[in-house]
């Protein structure tokens, strides 16, 4: 994960989202969140 990705994803992690790399392009991430 590049520094730019870290800077963009870290705040989302703090909000409860989990980043998962896309299989088609591992440089891209999907943010997922479980609302249970």
Backbone as numpy.savetxt, mean C-alpha at the origin, in Angstrom:
# Nx Ny Nz CAx CAy CAz Cx Cy Cz
10.22 -1.58 -2.42 9.37 -0.41 -2.42 10.27 0.81 -2.42
9.99 1.74 -3.32 10.84 2.93 -3.41 10.51 3.91 -2.29
11.38 4.89 -2.11 11.16 5.92 -1.08 9.86 6.68 -1.33
9.56 6.96 -2.62 8.32 7.67 -2.94 7.10 6.85 -2.52
7.15 5.54 -2.77 6.04 4.68 -2.36 5.91 4.66 -0.85
7.03 4.58 -0.14 6.98 4.58 1.32 6.30 5.85 1.84
6.68 6.98 1.28 6.11 8.25 1.73 4.61 8.31 1.47
4.15 7.70 0.40 2.73 7.72 0.07 1.95 6.66 0.83
2.54 5.53 1.11 1.83 4.41 1.72 1.84 4.46 3.24
2.88 4.97 3.86 2.96 4.99 5.32 1.74 5.65 5.98
1.26 6.81 5.50 0.06 7.39 6.14 -1.17 6.49 5.99
-1.25 5.76 4.89 -2.38 4.86 4.69 -2.30 3.67 5.66
-1.09 3.19 5.91 -0.92 2.12 6.91 -1.40 2.57 8.28
-1.10 3.81 8.62 -1.53 4.36 9.91 -3.05 4.41 10.02
-3.73 4.48 8.88 -5.20 4.51 8.85 -5.80 3.11 8.78
-4.94 2.07 8.79 -5.43 0.70 8.82 -5.43 -0.02 7.48
-4.87 0.61 6.44 -4.82 -0.04 5.13 -3.58 -0.92 5.02
-3.70 -1.98 4.22 -2.59 -2.89 3.99 -2.20 -2.82 2.51
-0.95 -2.47 2.19 -0.53 -2.44 0.78 -0.19 -3.84 0.29
-0.67 -4.16 -0.91 -0.35 -5.44 -1.55 0.12 -5.15 -2.96
1.29 -5.68 -3.37 1.78 -5.41 -4.73 0.86 -6.05 -5.76
0.70 -5.38 -6.90 -0.06 -5.92 -8.02 0.77 -6.99 -8.70
0.16 -8.11 -9.03 0.90 -9.18 -9.71 1.38 -8.74 -11.08
0.55 -7.95 -11.78 0.90 -7.52 -13.14 2.06 -6.54 -13.17
2.16 -5.72 -12.11 3.22 -4.71 -12.05 3.60 -4.51 -10.58
4.63 -5.20 -10.10 4.99 -5.14 -8.69 5.41 -3.75 -8.18
5.57 -2.79 -9.09 5.87 -1.42 -8.67 4.61 -0.70 -8.20
3.44 -1.26 -8.53 2.16 -0.67 -8.13 1.57 -1.45 -6.96
0.81 -0.76 -6.13 0.23 -1.40 -4.95 -1.27 -1.15 -4.90
-1.97 -2.12 -4.33 -3.38 -1.98 -4.03 -3.49 -1.83 -2.52
-4.25 -0.86 -2.07 -4.46 -0.68 -0.64 -5.78 -1.35 -0.27
-5.72 -2.23 0.75 -6.91 -2.96 1.20 -7.13 -2.68 2.67
-8.42 -2.75 3.06 -8.75 -2.56 4.47 -9.91 -3.47 4.82
-9.79 -4.11 5.97 -10.84 -4.98 6.48 -11.65 -4.17 7.49
-12.94 -4.11 7.32 -13.79 -3.29 8.20 -14.48 -4.10 9.30
-13.92 -5.22 9.68 -14.51 -6.02 10.75 -14.08 -5.53 12.09
